Coordinates of N, CA and C in Angstrom, one line a residue:
M9 N 138.3 78.4 148.7 CA 138.0 76.8 148.5 C 137.0 75.5 149.5
S10 N 136.6 75.0 149.2 CA 136.0 74.5 150.1 C 136.0 72.9 150.9
E11 N 136.1 72.2 151.9 CA 136.9 71.3 152.4 C 136.0 70.5 152.3
V12 N 137.0 69.3 152.2 CA 136.7 68.6 151.6 C 136.4 67.8 152.8
T13 N 135.3 66.5 152.6 CA 134.8 65.7 153.5 C 134.7 64.5 153.4
A14 N 135.1 63.6 154.7 CA 135.0 62.1 154.5 C 133.9 61.4 153.4
E15 N 133.0 62.3 153.7 CA 131.5 61.6 152.9 C 131.4 61.7 151.9
A16 N 132.3 63.2 151.3 CA 132.3 63.7 150.0 C 133.4 62.4 149.3
V17 N 134.2 62.4 150.0 CA 135.2 61.4 149.0 C 134.7 59.8 149.2
Y18 N 134.2 59.6 150.1 CA 133.4 58.3 149.7 C 132.4 57.8 149.1
K19 N 131.8 58.6 148.7 CA 131.1 59.3 148.0 C 131.6 59.1 146.2
N20 N 132.3 59.6 146.2 CA 133.5 59.7 144.9 C 134.0 58.9 144.8
F21 N 134.2 58.1 145.8 CA 135.5 56.5 145.8 C 134.1 55.7 145.0
T22 N 132.9 55.0 145.7 CA 132.2 54.3 145.5 C 131.9 54.4 144.3
Q23 N 131.7 55.9 143.3 CA 131.5 56.5 142.3 C 132.5 55.7 140.6
L24 N 134.1 55.1 141.2 CA 135.0 54.7 140.3 C 134.6 53.6 140.0
A25 N 135.3 53.7 139.0 CA 135.2 52.4 138.1 C 136.2 51.0 138.6
T26 N 135.8 50.1 138.9 CA 136.4 49.2 139.5 C 138.0 49.0 139.9
T27 N 138.3 48.5 137.9 CA 139.4 49.1 138.0 C 140.6 50.5 138.6
E28 N 140.1 51.9 139.0 CA 140.3 52.9 139.3 C 140.1 52.8 141.1
R29 N 139.4 51.8 141.5 CA 139.6 51.7 142.5 C 140.6 50.7 143.5
A30 N 141.4 49.5 142.3 CA 142.1 49.0 142.7 C 143.8 49.7 142.5
K31 N 143.5 51.0 141.3 CA 144.7 51.9 141.4 C 145.1 52.5 142.8
F32 N 144.0 52.9 142.8 CA 144.0 53.6 144.4 C 144.6 52.8 145.6
F33 N 144.2 51.6 145.5 CA 144.6 50.8 147.0 C 146.0 51.1 147.0
A34 N 146.5 50.4 144.8 CA 147.5 50.3 145.1 C 148.7 51.4 145.3
L35 N 148.3 52.5 145.3 CA 148.4 53.7 145.5 C 149.1 53.7 147.5
L36 N 148.2 53.8 148.0 CA 148.3 53.2 149.2 C 148.9 52.5 149.9
A37 N 149.0 51.3 149.0 CA 150.4 50.1 149.6 C 151.8 50.2 149.1
E38 N 152.1 51.4 148.6 CA 152.9 51.7 148.3 C 154.4 52.1 149.1
P39 N 155.5 51.6 149.3 CA 156.0 52.2 150.7 C 155.8 53.6 150.9
N40 N 156.7 54.4 151.5 CA 156.7 55.6 152.4 C 155.4 56.7 151.5
V41 N 154.1 56.2 151.2 CA 153.3 56.4 151.0 C 152.7 57.3 152.5
Q42 N 152.6 56.1 153.1 CA 151.7 57.4 154.7 C 152.2 58.7 155.2
G43 N 151.2 59.7 155.8 CA 151.7 60.8 156.2 C 152.1 62.1 154.6
Q44 N 151.7 61.1 153.2 CA 151.9 62.0 151.9 C 151.0 62.7 151.7
N45 N 150.4 63.8 151.0 CA 149.3 64.0 150.7 C 149.3 64.5 148.8
F46 N 148.5 63.7 148.2 CA 148.6 63.4 147.0 C 147.1 64.4 146.4
S47 N 147.8 65.0 145.8 CA 146.8 65.9 144.8 C 145.6 65.0 144.0
H48 N 145.1 65.4 143.9 CA 143.3 64.8 142.5 C 144.7 64.8 141.5
D49 N 145.4 65.7 141.2 CA 145.8 65.2 139.7 C 146.9 64.6 139.6
Q50 N 147.3 63.9 140.8 CA 148.5 62.8 141.2 C 147.8 61.3 141.3
V51 N 146.7 62.0 141.8 CA 146.5 60.2 142.1 C 145.4 59.8 140.5
F52 N 144.2 60.9 140.1 CA 144.1 61.2 139.1 C 144.2 61.6 137.4
G53 N 145.5 62.5 137.8 CA 145.7 62.4 136.7 C 145.7 62.4 134.9
H54 N 146.1 61.1 135.5 CA 146.4 60.4 134.4 C 144.6 60.0 133.5
L55 N 143.8 60.0 134.1 CA 142.6 59.5 133.4 C 142.1 60.8 132.5
A56 N 142.7 62.3 132.6 CA 142.6 63.4 131.7 C 142.0 63.0 130.6
G57 N 142.9 62.4 129.7 CA 142.8 62.2 128.5 C 142.1 60.8 128.1
V58 N 141.4 59.8 128.7 CA 141.3 58.3 128.9 C 139.4 58.7 128.4
E59 N 139.5 58.0 127.5 CA 138.2 57.8 126.6 C 137.4 56.2 127.9
F60 N 136.1 56.3 127.6 CA 135.4 55.7 128.0 C 134.5 55.5 126.8
T61 N 134.3 53.9 126.7 CA 132.8 53.4 126.3 C 131.6 53.6 126.8
A62 N 130.6 53.0 126.4 CA 129.5 53.6 126.8 C 129.2 53.2 127.9
A63 N 129.2 51.8 127.8 CA 128.7 51.0 128.8 C 129.9 52.1 130.5
E64 N 130.8 51.8 130.1 CA 132.0 52.4 131.2 C 131.3 53.9 131.3
A65 N 130.8 54.6 130.4 CA 130.4 55.8 130.8 C 129.4 55.8 131.2
A66 N 128.7 54.9 130.8 CA 127.0 54.6 132.4 C 127.6 54.2 133.2
E67 N 128.3 53.6 133.8 CA 128.8 53.2 135.4 C 128.9 54.1 135.4
Y68 N 130.1 55.4 135.4 CA 130.5 56.6 135.7 C 129.6 57.3 135.8
L69 N 128.3 57.5 135.3 CA 127.7 58.6 135.5 C 126.0 57.6 137.0
D70 N 126.7 56.0 137.1 CA 125.9 55.6 137.7 C 124.5 55.7 136.7
V71 N 124.7 55.4 135.7 CA 122.9 55.5 135.5 C 122.9 54.0 134.4
S72 N 121.6 53.8 134.1 CA 121.4 52.7 133.1 C 121.8 52.8 131.7
I73 N 122.4 52.0 130.7 CA 122.5 52.1 129.5 C 121.4 52.8 128.9
S74 N 120.4 52.8 128.7 CA 119.4 52.8 127.8 C 119.7 54.3 128.4
T75 N 119.4 55.3 129.6 CA 119.6 55.9 129.5 C 120.8 56.8 129.3
F76 N 121.9 55.8 129.1 CA 123.2 57.1 128.8 C 122.6 57.5 127.2
R77 N 122.1 56.3 126.5 CA 121.7 56.0 125.4 C 120.8 57.9 124.9
R78 N 119.9 57.9 126.2 CA 118.6 59.0 125.6 C 119.5 60.0 125.7
Y79 N 120.9 60.0 126.5 CA 121.3 61.8 127.1 C 121.7 61.6 125.5
V80 N 122.8 61.0 124.4 CA 123.4 60.9 123.6 C 122.2 61.2 122.6
A81 N 121.6 60.8 122.4 CA 120.4 60.8 121.8 C 120.2 62.7 121.1
S82 N 119.8 62.7 122.9 CA 119.1 64.5 122.9 C 120.6 65.3 122.7
G83 N 121.5 64.5 122.5 CA 122.7 66.3 122.4 C 123.1 65.8 123.5
K84 N 122.7 65.8 124.8 CA 123.4 66.2 126.3 C 124.8 65.4 126.1
I85 N 124.8 64.3 125.3 CA 126.5 64.2 126.0 C 127.1 63.6 124.5
K86 N 127.9 64.5 124.0 CA 128.6 63.9 122.7 C 129.7 63.1 122.6
T87 N 129.7 62.5 121.4 CA 130.8 61.8 121.3 C 132.3 62.2 120.5
S88 N 133.2 61.7 121.8 CA 134.9 62.5 121.3 C 135.4 61.5 120.4
S89 N 134.7 60.0 120.1 CA 135.9 59.8 119.0 C 135.1 58.6 118.7
A90 N 135.5 57.6 117.6 CA 134.7 56.5 117.2 C 135.5 55.3 116.9
V91 N 135.4 54.1 117.0 CA 136.7 53.4 116.4 C 135.4 51.9 116.0
G92 N 135.3 52.0 114.4 CA 134.1 51.4 114.0 C 132.5 52.0 114.4
R93 N 132.2 51.3 114.8 CA 131.1 51.4 115.4 C 130.6 52.1 116.7
N94 N 132.0 51.4 117.4 CA 131.5 52.5 118.9 C 132.4 53.2 118.9
Q95 N 130.8 54.3 119.9 CA 131.3 55.2 120.3 C 131.7 55.7 121.7
L96 N 133.1 56.7 121.8 CA 134.0 57.1 122.8 C 133.7 58.6 123.6
F97 N 134.2 58.0 124.8 CA 133.5 59.9 125.3 C 134.0 59.6 126.2
A98 N 135.0 61.5 126.2 CA 135.5 62.1 126.9 C 135.1 62.0 128.5
A99 N 136.7 61.3 128.9 CA 136.4 61.4 130.7 C 136.2 62.9 130.6
K100 N 136.6 63.8 130.8 CA 136.7 65.2 131.0 C 135.5 65.4 131.0
D101 N 134.6 65.2 129.7 CA 133.5 65.5 129.3 C 132.3 65.2 130.1
L102 N 132.2 64.0 130.5 CA 131.9 63.0 131.2 C 131.3 64.0 132.9
K103 N 132.5 64.4 133.1 CA 132.7 64.3 134.4 C 132.1 65.6 134.8
V104 N 132.2 66.6 133.6 CA 131.6 67.9 133.7 C 129.8 67.5 133.7
F105 N 129.7 66.5 132.4 CA 127.7 66.0 133.0 C 127.8 65.9 134.2
K106 N 128.6 65.2 134.8 CA 128.1 64.6 136.1 C 127.8 65.2 137.2
R107 N 129.0 66.4 136.9 CA 128.7 67.8 138.1 C 127.1 68.6 138.2
S108 N 126.7 68.2 136.5 CA 125.8 69.1 136.6 C 124.7 68.0 136.8
L109 N 124.7 67.1 137.0 CA 123.2 65.6 136.9 C 123.6 65.7 138.5
Q110 N 124.4 65.5 139.3 CA 124.6 65.9 141.1 C 124.6 67.4 140.8
D111 N 124.3 68.2 140.5 CA 123.4 69.9 140.8 C 122.4 69.3 141.1
V112 N 121.6 68.8 140.2 CA 119.6 68.6 139.0 C 119.5 67.9 140.2
R113 N 120.3 67.1 141.4 CA 119.8 65.6 142.3 C 119.9 66.2 143.5
A114 N 120.9 67.1 143.3 CA 120.7 68.3 145.1 C 119.1 68.8 145.4
R115 N 119.2 69.5 144.3 CA 117.9 70.4 144.0 C 116.7 69.6 145.0

C-alpha cells in the first residue's frame, strides 16, 4: 500500500464539492476527534451510493459541462438512472473514471 502524502490529501480535498468540504470540517470540529484516525470509509462512506447530476459530476471531474456531455455521448460515462429528463451518474462510476483521467494526465 502506498503512503498517503499531504499533497495528495490536499489535492483530493480541493476536488470535493463544497458541501463535502463543509462535512469534512464538521467532522474535525466534533468533540474528541483530535488524535483519532478515520478511515476513508468513515469519512466518505456515505457517498458510496450517491448519484450526481450532470453539473455535479462535471464539477467532481473538474471538467466543463460540455466536456462532460461529450464523455456521456461517447459512452465513456454511463447514466445510472434518470428522473424525468435529468440523468444521474453513480459516484462509484465517476470515481473510477476520474482515476483514469488522472492516469492519462499524469503521463
